[in-house]
Amino acid sequence: MPERSVAAAEEKLRVRARLTVLPDLREIAPAVDEAVRAAVGPHQPSLCPGVDELRLALTEALNNVVEHSGHPPEQMIEVCVGDHEGLLHVCIEDAGKPLPTSLLDESEPPAEPEIGTPQGLEALQEGGWGWMLIRSTTAGLTYRRQAGRNRLCLAFSPETLKPAVGNVVAFPKPGCAG
């Protein structure tokens, strides 16, 4: 897996898509679907092994903006999908509160709940998994706060967003012996 901290590449993205998302939980799934289509290009998403990680990370990040950031309900959340330096980047920009710096401390990864015991299973909560899922499903991330806005960029390996070799079906060209 590449380095967790990706250089501030979001400034130099070759943009595939720009989306605006209403800060409403009902709007997240359609926005994620559109971002996935932009990420995989002409490929069938279900054939791409990394699509589930992309969906999960982007859904969690957008849920966090809507549920926890205090983003103004009348302002749209902006999402940009693009390429830079061999990685696919999905950047989310919002006007909510700053991301807690404790989440960005890479020296202390988020604690994974102990679920191997009955006490661990009882201690599990519905929430609190998002940041751990984001960090574990991305190739890296960057965050910055500027002019009252947050910009979180998630990086993914583009190779995982192409069909796996075994999933590609070749059809002979018309007129060719088969």
Coordinates of N, CA, C and O in Angstrom, one line a residue:
M1 N 0.8 -1.2 0.0 CA 0.0 0.0 0.0 C 0.9 1.2 0.0 O 1.8 1.3 0.7
P2 N 0.6 2.2 -0.8 CA 1.4 3.5 -0.8 C 1.3 4.2 0.5 O 0.5 3.9 1.4
E3 N 2.2 5.1 0.6 CA 2.3 6.0 1.8 C 1.0 6.5 2.2 O 0.2 6.9 1.4
R4 N 0.6 6.5 3.5 CA -0.7 7.0 4.0 C -0.9 8.5 3.7 O -2.0 8.9 3.4
S5 N 0.1 9.3 3.7 CA 0.0 10.7 3.5 C 0.3 11.0 2.0 O 1.5 10.8 1.6
V6 N -0.6 11.4 1.3 CA -0.4 11.8 -0.1 C -0.1 13.2 -0.2 O -0.7 14.1 0.4
A7 N 0.9 13.6 -1.1 CA 1.3 15.0 -1.3 C 0.0 15.8 -1.7 O -0.9 15.3 -2.2
A8 N 0.1 17.1 -1.5 CA -1.0 18.0 -1.8 C -1.3 17.9 -3.3 O -1.3 19.0 -4.0
A9 N -1.6 16.8 -3.8 CA -1.8 16.6 -5.3 C -3.1 17.1 -5.8 O -3.3 17.4 -6.9
E10 N -4.1 17.4 -4.8 CA -5.4 17.8 -5.3 C -5.3 19.1 -6.1 O -6.2 19.4 -6.8
E11 N -4.3 19.9 -5.9 CA -4.1 21.1 -6.7 C -3.9 20.9 -8.2 O -4.1 21.7 -9.0
K12 N -3.4 19.7 -8.5 CA -3.0 19.4 -9.9 C -3.8 18.3 -10.5 O -3.3 17.6 -11.4
L13 N -5.0 18.1 -10.1 CA -5.8 17.0 -10.6 C -6.1 17.1 -12.0 O -6.4 18.2 -12.5
R14 N -6.1 16.0 -12.8 CA -6.8 16.0 -14.1 C -8.2 15.5 -13.8 O -8.5 14.4 -13.4
V15 N -9.1 16.5 -13.8 CA -10.5 16.3 -13.3 C -11.3 15.4 -14.3 O -11.3 15.6 -15.5
R16 N -11.9 14.4 -13.7 CA -12.8 13.5 -14.4 C -14.3 14.0 -14.2 O -15.1 13.8 -15.1
A17 N -14.6 14.4 -13.0 CA -16.0 14.9 -12.7 C -16.0 15.8 -11.5 O -15.2 15.7 -10.6
R18 N -16.9 16.8 -11.6 CA -17.2 17.7 -10.4 C -18.7 17.5 -10.1 O -19.5 17.5 -11.0
L19 N -19.0 17.2 -8.8 CA -20.3 17.0 -8.4 C -20.7 18.0 -7.3 O -19.8 18.4 -6.5
T20 N -21.9 18.3 -7.2 CA -22.4 19.1 -6.0 C -23.4 18.2 -5.3 O -24.3 17.5 -6.0
V21 N -23.4 18.2 -4.0 CA -24.2 17.3 -3.2 C -25.0 18.1 -2.2 O -24.4 18.8 -1.4
L22 N -26.3 17.9 -2.2 CA -27.1 18.6 -1.1 C -26.8 17.9 0.2 O -26.7 16.7 0.2
P23 N -26.5 18.6 1.3 CA -26.1 18.0 2.5 C -27.3 17.3 3.2 O -27.9 17.8 4.2
D24 N -27.7 16.2 2.6 CA -28.8 15.4 3.1 C -28.4 13.9 2.9 O -27.9 13.6 1.9
L25 N -28.7 13.1 4.0 CA -28.3 11.7 3.9 C -28.9 11.0 2.7 O -28.3 10.1 2.2
R26 N -30.1 11.4 2.3 CA -30.7 10.8 1.1 C -30.0 11.0 -0.2 O -30.2 10.3 -1.2
E27 N -29.2 12.1 -0.2 CA -28.5 12.5 -1.4 C -27.1 11.8 -1.6 O -26.4 11.9 -2.6
I28 N -26.6 11.1 -0.5 CA -25.3 10.6 -0.6 C -25.2 9.4 -1.5 O -24.2 9.3 -2.4
A29 N -26.1 8.4 -1.5 CA -26.0 7.3 -2.4 C -25.9 7.7 -3.9 O -25.1 7.2 -4.6
P30 N -26.8 8.5 -4.3 CA -26.7 8.9 -5.8 C -25.4 9.6 -6.1 O -24.8 9.4 -7.2
A31 N -24.9 10.4 -5.2 CA -23.6 11.1 -5.4 C -22.5 10.1 -5.5 O -21.6 10.2 -6.3
V32 N -22.5 9.1 -4.6 CA -21.5 8.1 -4.6 C -21.5 7.3 -5.9 O -20.5 7.0 -6.5
D33 N -22.7 7.0 -6.3 CA -22.9 6.3 -7.6 C -22.3 7.0 -8.8 O -21.6 6.5 -9.6
E34 N -22.5 8.3 -8.8 CA -22.0 9.2 -9.9 C -20.5 9.3 -9.8 O -19.8 9.2 -10.8
A35 N -19.9 9.4 -8.6 CA -18.5 9.5 -8.4 C -17.8 8.1 -8.8 O -16.8 8.1 -9.5
V36 N -18.5 7.0 -8.5 CA -17.9 5.7 -8.9 C -17.9 5.6 -10.4 O -16.9 5.1 -11.0
R37 N -19.0 6.0 -11.1 CA -19.0 6.0 -12.6 C -17.9 6.8 -13.1 O -17.2 6.4 -14.1
A38 N -17.6 8.0 -12.6 CA -16.5 8.8 -13.0 C -15.1 8.1 -12.8 O -14.2 8.2 -13.6
A39 N -15.0 7.4 -11.6 CA -13.8 6.7 -11.3 C -13.4 5.6 -12.1 O -12.3 5.4 -12.5
V40 N -14.4 4.8 -12.5 CA -14.2 3.5 -13.3 C -14.2 3.8 -14.8 O -13.8 2.9 -15.5
G41 N -14.7 5.0 -15.2 CA -14.7 5.3 -16.6 C -15.6 4.3 -17.4 O -16.7 4.1 -17.0
P42 N -15.1 3.7 -18.4 CA -15.9 2.9 -19.3 C -16.2 1.5 -18.7 O -16.9 0.7 -19.3
H43 N -15.6 1.1 -17.6 CA -15.6 -0.2 -17.0 C -16.9 -0.4 -16.3 O -17.5 0.5 -15.7
Q44 N -17.3 -1.7 -16.2 CA -18.5 -2.0 -15.4 C -18.1 -2.0 -13.9 O -17.2 -2.8 -13.5
P45 N -18.7 -1.2 -13.0 CA -18.2 -1.1 -11.6 C -18.2 -2.5 -10.9 O -17.3 -2.7 -10.1
S46 N -19.2 -3.3 -11.2 CA -19.2 -4.6 -10.5 C -18.0 -5.5 -10.8 O -17.8 -6.5 -10.1
L47 N -17.3 -5.3 -11.9 CA -16.1 -6.1 -12.2 C -14.8 -5.5 -11.7 O -13.8 -6.1 -11.8
C48 N -14.9 -4.4 -11.0 CA -13.7 -3.7 -10.5 C -13.5 -4.0 -9.0 O -14.3 -3.7 -8.2
P49 N -12.4 -4.7 -8.7 CA -12.2 -5.1 -7.3 C -12.2 -4.0 -6.3 O -12.5 -4.3 -5.1
G50 N -11.8 -2.8 -6.6 CA -11.6 -1.7 -5.6 C -12.9 -0.9 -5.5 O -12.9 0.1 -4.7
V51 N -13.9 -1.2 -6.2 CA -15.1 -0.3 -6.1 C -15.8 -0.3 -4.8 O -16.2 0.7 -4.3
D52 N -15.8 -1.4 -4.1 CA -16.4 -1.5 -2.8 C -15.7 -0.6 -1.8 O -16.3 0.1 -1.0
E53 N -14.4 -0.6 -1.8 CA -13.6 0.3 -1.0 C -13.8 1.8 -1.3 O -14.0 2.6 -0.4
L54 N -13.9 2.1 -2.6 CA -14.2 3.5 -3.0 C -15.6 3.9 -2.5 O -15.7 5.0 -1.9
R55 N -16.6 3.1 -2.7 CA -17.9 3.4 -2.2 C -18.0 3.5 -0.7 O -18.6 4.5 -0.2
L56 N -17.3 2.6 0.0 CA -17.4 2.7 1.5 C -16.7 4.0 2.0 O -17.3 4.7 2.8
A57 N -15.5 4.3 1.5 CA -14.8 5.5 2.0 C -15.5 6.7 1.6 O -15.7 7.6 2.5
L58 N -16.0 6.8 0.4 CA -16.7 8.1 0.0 C -18.1 8.2 0.8 O -18.4 9.3 1.2
T59 N -18.8 7.1 1.0 CA -20.0 7.2 1.7 C -19.8 7.6 3.2 O -20.5 8.5 3.7
E60 N -18.7 7.0 3.8 CA -18.4 7.4 5.2 C -18.0 8.9 5.3 O -18.4 9.6 6.2
A61 N -17.2 9.3 4.3 CA -16.7 10.7 4.4 C -17.9 11.7 4.2 O -18.0 12.7 4.9
L62 N -18.8 11.4 3.3 CA -19.9 12.3 3.0 C -20.9 12.2 4.2 O -21.5 13.2 4.6
N63 N -21.1 11.0 4.8 CA -22.0 10.9 6.0 C -21.4 11.8 7.1 O -22.2 12.4 7.8
N64 N -20.1 11.7 7.3 CA -19.5 12.5 8.4 C -19.7 14.0 8.1 O -20.0 14.7 9.1
V65 N -19.6 14.5 6.9 CA -19.9 15.9 6.6 C -21.3 16.2 7.0 O -21.6 17.2 7.7
V66 N -22.2 15.4 6.5 CA -23.7 15.7 6.8 C -24.0 15.6 8.2 O -24.7 16.4 8.8
E67 N -23.5 14.5 8.9 CA -24.0 14.3 10.3 C -23.2 15.0 11.4 O -23.7 15.3 12.4
H68 N -21.9 15.3 11.1 CA -21.1 15.8 12.2 C -20.4 17.1 12.0 O -19.9 17.7 13.0
S69 N -20.3 17.6 10.8 CA -19.5 18.8 10.5 C -20.2 20.1 10.8 O -19.6 21.2 10.9
G70 N -21.5 20.1 10.8 CA -22.3 21.4 11.0 C -22.3 22.2 9.7 O -22.5 23.4 9.7
H71 N -22.1 21.5 8.6 CA -22.1 22.1 7.2 C -23.5 22.8 7.1 O -24.5 22.2 7.4
P72 N -23.5 24.0 6.6 CA -24.8 24.7 6.5 C -25.7 24.0 5.5 O -25.3 23.6 4.4
P73 N -27.0 23.8 5.9 CA -27.9 23.0 5.1 C -28.2 23.6 3.7 O -28.7 22.9 2.8
E74 N -28.0 24.9 3.6 CA -28.4 25.6 2.4 C -27.2 25.6 1.4 O -27.4 26.0 0.2
Q75 N -26.0 25.2 1.8 CA -24.9 25.1 0.9 C -24.6 23.7 0.4 O -24.8 22.8 1.2
M76 N -24.2 23.6 -0.8 CA -23.8 22.3 -1.4 C -22.5 21.9 -1.0 O -21.6 22.7 -0.7
I77 N -22.3 20.6 -0.9 CA -21.0 19.9 -0.7 C -20.4 19.7 -2.1 O -21.1 19.3 -3.0
E78 N -19.1 20.0 -2.2 CA -18.5 19.8 -3.6 C -17.6 18.5 -3.5 O -16.9 18.3 -2.6
V79 N -17.7 17.8 -4.6 CA -16.9 16.6 -4.8 C -16.2 16.6 -6.1 O -16.9 17.0 -7.1
C80 N -14.9 16.3 -6.1 CA -14.2 16.3 -7.4 C -13.5 15.0 -7.5 O -12.9 14.5 -6.5
V81 N -13.6 14.3 -8.7 CA -12.9 13.1 -8.9 C -11.9 13.3 -10.0 O -12.2 13.9 -11.0
G82 N -10.6 12.9 -9.7 CA -9.6 13.2 -10.7 C -8.4 12.3 -10.5 O -8.3 11.6 -9.5
D83 N -7.4 12.5 -11.4 CA -6.2 11.7 -11.4 C -5.0 12.6 -11.1 O -5.0 13.8 -11.6
H84 N -4.0 12.1 -10.4 CA -2.7 12.8 -10.3 C -1.7 11.8 -9.8 O -1.9 11.0 -8.9
E85 N -0.5 11.8 -10.5 CA 0.7 11.0 -10.1 C 0.3 9.6 -9.8 O 0.7 9.0 -8.8
G86 N -0.5 9.0 -10.7 CA -0.7 7.6 -10.7 C -1.8 7.1 -9.7 O -2.0 5.9 -9.5
L87 N -2.5 8.1 -9.0 CA -3.6 7.7 -8.1 C -4.9 8.4 -8.5 O -4.8 9.5 -9.2
L88 N -6.0 7.8 -8.2 CA -7.3 8.4 -8.3 C -7.5 9.2 -7.0 O -7.3 8.6 -6.0
H89 N -8.0 10.4 -7.1 CA -8.3 11.2 -6.0 C -9.8 11.6 -6.0 O -10.3 12.0 -7.0
V90 N -10.4 11.5 -4.8 CA -11.8 12.0 -4.7 C -11.7 13.0 -3.6 O -11.4 12.7 -2.4
C91 N -11.9 14.3 -3.9 CA -11.8 15.4 -2.9 C -13.2 15.9 -2.6 O -14.0 16.1 -3.5
I92 N -13.4 16.1 -1.3 CA -14.7 16.6 -0.8 C -14.4 17.9 -0.1 O -13.5 18.1 0.7
E93 N -15.2 18.9 -0.5 CA -15.0 20.3 0.1 C -16.3 20.7 0.7 O -17.4 20.6 0.1
D94 N -16.2 21.2 2.0 CA -17.4 21.6 2.7 C -17.1 22.8 3.6 O -16.0 23.1 3.8
A95 N -18.2 23.4 4.1 CA -18.1 24.5 5.0 C -18.4 24.2 6.4 O -18.8 25.1 7.2
G96 N -18.2 23.0 6.8 CA -18.4 22.6 8.2 C -17.3 23.0 9.2 O -16.4 23.7 8.8
K97 N -17.4 22.5 10.4 CA -16.3 22.7 11.4 C -15.1 22.0 10.9 O -15.1 21.0 10.2
P98 N -13.9 22.4 11.4 CA -12.7 21.7 11.1 C -12.7 20.3 11.5 O -13.3 19.9 12.5
L99 N -12.0 19.4 10.8 CA -11.8 18.0 11.2 C -10.9 18.0 12.4 O -9.9 18.7 12.5
P100 N -11.3 17.2 13.4 CA -10.5 17.1 14.6 C -9.1 16.7 14.3 O -8.9 15.7 13.6
T101 N -8.1 17.4 14.8 CA -6.7 17.0 14.4 C -6.3 15.6 14.9 O -5.4 15.0 14.4
S102 N -7.0 15.1 16.0 CA -6.7 13.8 16.5 C -6.9 12.7 15.4 O -6.3 11.7 15.4
L103 N -7.9 13.0 14.5 CA -8.1 12.0 13.4 C -7.0 11.9 12.4 O -6.9 10.9 11.7
L104 N -6.2 13.0 12.3 CA -5.2 13.1 11.3 C -3.8 12.5 11.8 O -2.9 12.5 11.0
D105 N -3.7 12.2 13.1 CA -2.5 11.8 13.7 C -2.2 10.3 13.2 O -2.8 9.4 13.7
E106 N -1.3 10.2 12.2 CA -1.0 8.9 11.7 C -0.1 8.0 12.6 O 0.0 6.8 12.4
S107 N 0.5 8.7 13.6 CA 1.3 7.9 14.5 C 0.4 7.0 15.4 O 0.9 6.1 16.0
E108 N -0.8 7.4 15.6 CA -1.8 6.7 16.4 C -3.0 6.3 15.6 O -3.9 7.0 15.5
P109 N -2.9 5.1 14.9 CA -4.1 4.7 14.1 C -5.3 4.5 14.9 O -5.2 4.2 16.1
P110 N -6.5 4.7 14.3 CA -7.7 4.6 15.0 C -7.8 3.2 15.6 O -7.4 2.2 15.0
A111 N -8.3 3.1 16.8 CA -8.4 1.8 17.5 C -9.5 1.0 16.9 O -10.6 1.5 16.7
E112 N -9.2 -0.3 16.6 CA -10.2 -1.2 16.1 C -10.8 -1.9 17.3 O -10.1 -2.3 18.3
P113 N -12.2 -1.9 17.4 CA -12.8 -2.6 18.5 C -12.4 -4.0 18.6 O -12.2 -4.7 17.7
E114 N -12.3 -4.5 19.9 CA -12.0 -5.9 20.2 C -13.4 -6.7 20.1 O -14.2 -6.5 21.0
I115 N -13.5 -7.4 19.0 CA -14.8 -8.1 18.8 C -14.8 -9.6 19.1 O -15.7 -10.3 18.9
G116 N -13.6 -10.1 19.5 CA -13.5 -11.6 19.7 C -14.0 -12.1 21.0 O -14.0 -13.3 21.2
T117 N -14.6 -11.2 21.8 CA -15.1 -11.6 23.1 C -16.6 -11.2 23.2 O -17.0 -10.2 22.5
P118 N -17.4 -11.8 24.0 CA -18.8 -11.3 24.2 C -18.8 -9.9 24.7 O -19.7 -9.1 24.3
Q119 N -17.9 -9.5 25.6 CA -17.8 -8.1 26.1 C -17.5 -7.2 24.9 O -18.1 -6.1 24.8
G120 N -16.7 -7.6 24.0 CA -16.3 -6.7 22.9 C -17.5 -6.5 21.9 O -17.8 -5.4 21.5
L121 N -18.3 -7.6 21.7 CA -19.5 -7.5 20.9 C -20.5 -6.6 21.5 O -21.2 -5.8 20.8
E122 N -20.7 -6.6 22.8 CA -21.6 -5.8 23.5 C -21.2 -4.3 23.5 O -22.0 -3.4 23.5
A123 N -19.9 -4.1 23.4 CA -19.3 -2.7 23.5 C -19.4 -2.0 22.1 O -19.2 -0.8 22.0
L124 N -19.7 -2.8 21.0 CA -19.7 -2.2 19.7 C -20.9 -1.2 19.6 O -22.0 -1.5 20.1
Q125 N -20.6 -0.1 19.0 CA -21.6 0.9 18.8 C -21.9 0.9 17.3 O -21.1 0.5 16.5
E126 N -23.1 1.5 16.9 CA -23.4 1.6 15.5 C -22.5 2.6 14.9 O -22.0 2.4 13.8
G127 N -22.2 3.7 15.6 CA -21.3 4.8 15.0 C -19.9 4.6 15.4 O -19.5 3.7 16.2
G128 N -19.0 5.5 14.9 CA -17.6 5.5 15.4 C -16.7 4.7 14.5 O -15.5 4.7 14.8
W129 N -17.2 4.1 13.5 CA -16.3 3.2 12.6 C -15.9 4.0 11.4 O -14.9 3.6 10.7
G130 N -16.5 5.1 11.1 CA -16.3 5.8 9.8 C -14.8 6.1 9.5 O -14.3 5.8 8.4
W131 N -14.1 6.8 10.4 CA -12.8 7.2 10.1 C -11.8 6.0 10.0 O -11.0 6.1 9.1
M132 N -12.0 5.0 10.8 CA -11.2 3.8 10.7 C -11.4 3.2 9.3 O -10.5 2.8 8.6
L133 N -12.7 3.1 8.8 CA -13.0 2.6 7.5 C -12.4 3.4 6.4 O -11.8 2.9 5.4
I134 N -12.4 4.7 6.5 CA -11.9 5.6 5.5 C -10.4 5.4 5.4 O -9.8 5.2 4.3
R135 N -9.7 5.4 6.5 CA -8.2 5.2 6.5 C -7.8 3.8 6.0 O -6.8 3.7 5.4
S136 N -8.6 2.8 6.3 CA -8.2 1.5 6.0 C -8.5 1.1 4.5 O -8.0 0.1 4.0
T137 N -9.3 1.9 3.9 CA -9.7 1.6 2.5 C -9.1 2.5 1.4 O -9.3 2.3 0.2
T138 N -8.3 3.5 1.9 CA -7.7 4.4 0.9 C -6.2 4.1 0.8 O -5.6 3.6 1.8
A139 N -5.6 4.6 -0.3 CA -4.2 4.5 -0.4 C -3.5 5.6 0.3 O -2.3 5.6 0.5
G140 N -4.3 6.6 0.7 CA -3.7 7.8 1.4 C -4.8 8.9 1.4 O -5.8 8.8 0.8
L141 N -4.5 9.9 2.2 CA -5.5 11.0 2.3 C -4.7 12.3 2.6 O -3.6 12.3 3.2
T142 N -5.3 13.4 2.3 CA -4.9 14.7 2.7 C -6.0 15.5 3.2 O -7.2 15.3 2.8
Y143 N -5.8 16.5 4.1 CA -6.8 17.4 4.6 C -6.2 18.7 4.8 O -5.0 18.9 5.2
R144 N -7.0 19.7 4.4 CA -6.5 21.1 4.8 C -7.8 21.9 5.0 O -8.9 21.6 4.5
R145 N -7.6 23.0 5.8 CA -8.6 23.9 6.1 C -8.2 25.3 5.6 O -7.1 25.7 5.9
Q146 N -9.0 25.9 4.8 CA -8.6 27.2 4.2 C -9.9 28.0 4.0 O -10.8 27.5 3.4
A147 N -9.8 29.3 4.4 CA -10.9 30.2 4.2 C -12.2 29.7 4.7 O -13.2 29.8 4.0
G148 N -12.2 29.0 5.9 CA -13.5 28.5 6.4 C -14.0 27.2 5.8 O -15.2 26.9 6.0
R149 N -13.2 26.6 4.9 CA -13.7 25.4 4.2 C -12.7 24.2 4.5 O -11.5 24.4 4.6
N150 N -13.3 23.1 4.5 CA -12.5 21.8 4.7 C -12.3 21.2 3.3 O -13.3 21.2 2.5
R151 N -11.2 20.6 3.1 CA -10.9 19.9 1.8 C -10.3 18.6 2.2 O -9.1 18.6 2.7
L152 N -11.0 17.5 2.1 CA -10.5 16.1 2.4 C -10.3 15.4 1.0 O -11.3 15.3 0.3
C153 N -9.1 15.0 0.7 CA -8.9 14.2 -0.5 C -8.5 12.8 -0.2 O -7.6 12.6 0.6
L154 N -9.2 11.9 -0.8 CA -9.0 10.4 -0.6 C -8.3 9.9 -1.8 O -8.8 10.2 -2.9
A155 N -7.3 9.1 -1.7 CA -6.5 8.6 -2.8 C -6.8 7.1 -2.9 O -6.8 6.4 -1.9
F156 N -6.9 6.6 -4.1 CA -7.1 5.2 -4.4 C -6.2 4.7 -5.6 O -5.9 5.5 -6.5
S157 N -5.8 3.5 -5.5 CA -5.0 2.9 -6.6 C -6.0 2.7 -7.8 O -7.0 2.0 -7.7
P158 N -5.7 3.4 -9.0 CA -6.6 3.2 -10.1 C -6.6 1.8 -10.7 O -7.5 1.4 -11.3
E159 N -5.6 1.0 -10.4 CA -5.5 -0.4 -10.9 C -6.7 -1.2 -10.3 O -7.2 -2.1 -10.9
T160 N -7.1 -0.9 -9.1 CA -8.2 -1.6 -8.4 C -9.5 -1.2 -9.0 O -10.5 -1.8 -8.6
L161 N -9.5 -0.1 -9.8 CA -10.8 0.4 -10.3 C -10.9 0.1 -11.8 O -11.7 0.7 -12.5
K162 N -10.2 -1.0 -12.2 CA -10.3 -1.5 -13.5 C -10.7 -3.0 -13.4 O -10.4 -3.6 -12.3
P163 N -11.3 -3.6 -14.4 CA -11.7 -5.0 -14.2 C -10.5 -5.9 -14.0 O -9.4 -5.7 -14.5
A164 N -10.7 -6.8 -13.1 CA -9.6 -7.8 -12.8 C -9.5 -8.6 -14.1 O -10.4 -8.8 -14.9
V165 N -8.3 -9.1 -14.4 CA -8.0 -9.8 -15.6 C -8.9 -11.0 -15.9 O -9.4 -11.1 -17.0
G166 N -9.3 -11.7 -14.9 CA -10.2 -12.8 -15.0 C -11.6 -12.4 -15.3 O -12.5 -13.2 -15.8
N167 N -11.9 -11.1 -15.1 CA -13.3 -10.6 -15.3 C -13.5 -10.0 -16.7 O -14.6 -9.6 -17.1
V168 N -12.4 -9.9 -17.5 CA -12.5 -9.3 -18.8 C -12.9 -10.4 -19.8 O -12.2 -11.4 -19.9
V169 N -13.9 -10.2 -20.6 CA -14.3 -11.1 -21.6 C -14.0 -10.5 -23.0 O -14.4 -9.4 -23.3
A170 N -13.2 -11.2 -23.8 CA -12.9 -10.8 -25.1 C -13.8 -11.4 -26.1 O -14.1 -12.6 -26.1
F171 N -14.3 -10.6 -27.0 CA -15.2 -11.1 -28.1 C -14.4 -10.9 -29.4 O -13.7 -9.9 -29.6
P172 N -14.5 -11.9 -30.3 CA -13.8 -11.8 -31.5 C -14.4 -10.6 -32.3 O -15.6 -10.4 -32.2
K173 N -13.6 -10.0 -33.1 CA -14.1 -8.9 -34.0 C -14.9 -9.6 -35.1 O -14.7 -10.7 -35.5
P174 N -15.9 -8.9 -35.6 CA -16.8 -9.5 -36.6 C -15.9 -9.8 -37.8 O -15.0 -9.1 -38.2
G175 N -16.2 -11.0 -38.4 CA -15.5 -11.4 -39.6 C -14.2 -12.2 -39.3 O -13.6 -12.7 -40.1
C176 N -13.8 -12.3 -38.0 CA -12.6 -13.0 -37.6 C -13.0 -14.4 -37.3 O -14.0 -14.7 -36.7
A177 N -12.1 -15.3 -37.6 CA -12.3 -16.7 -37.2 C -12.2 -16.9 -35.7 O -11.3 -16.3 -35.1
G178 N -13.1 -17.6 -35.1 CA -13.1 -17.6 -33.7 C -12.6 -18.7 -33.0 O -12.4 -18.9 -31.9

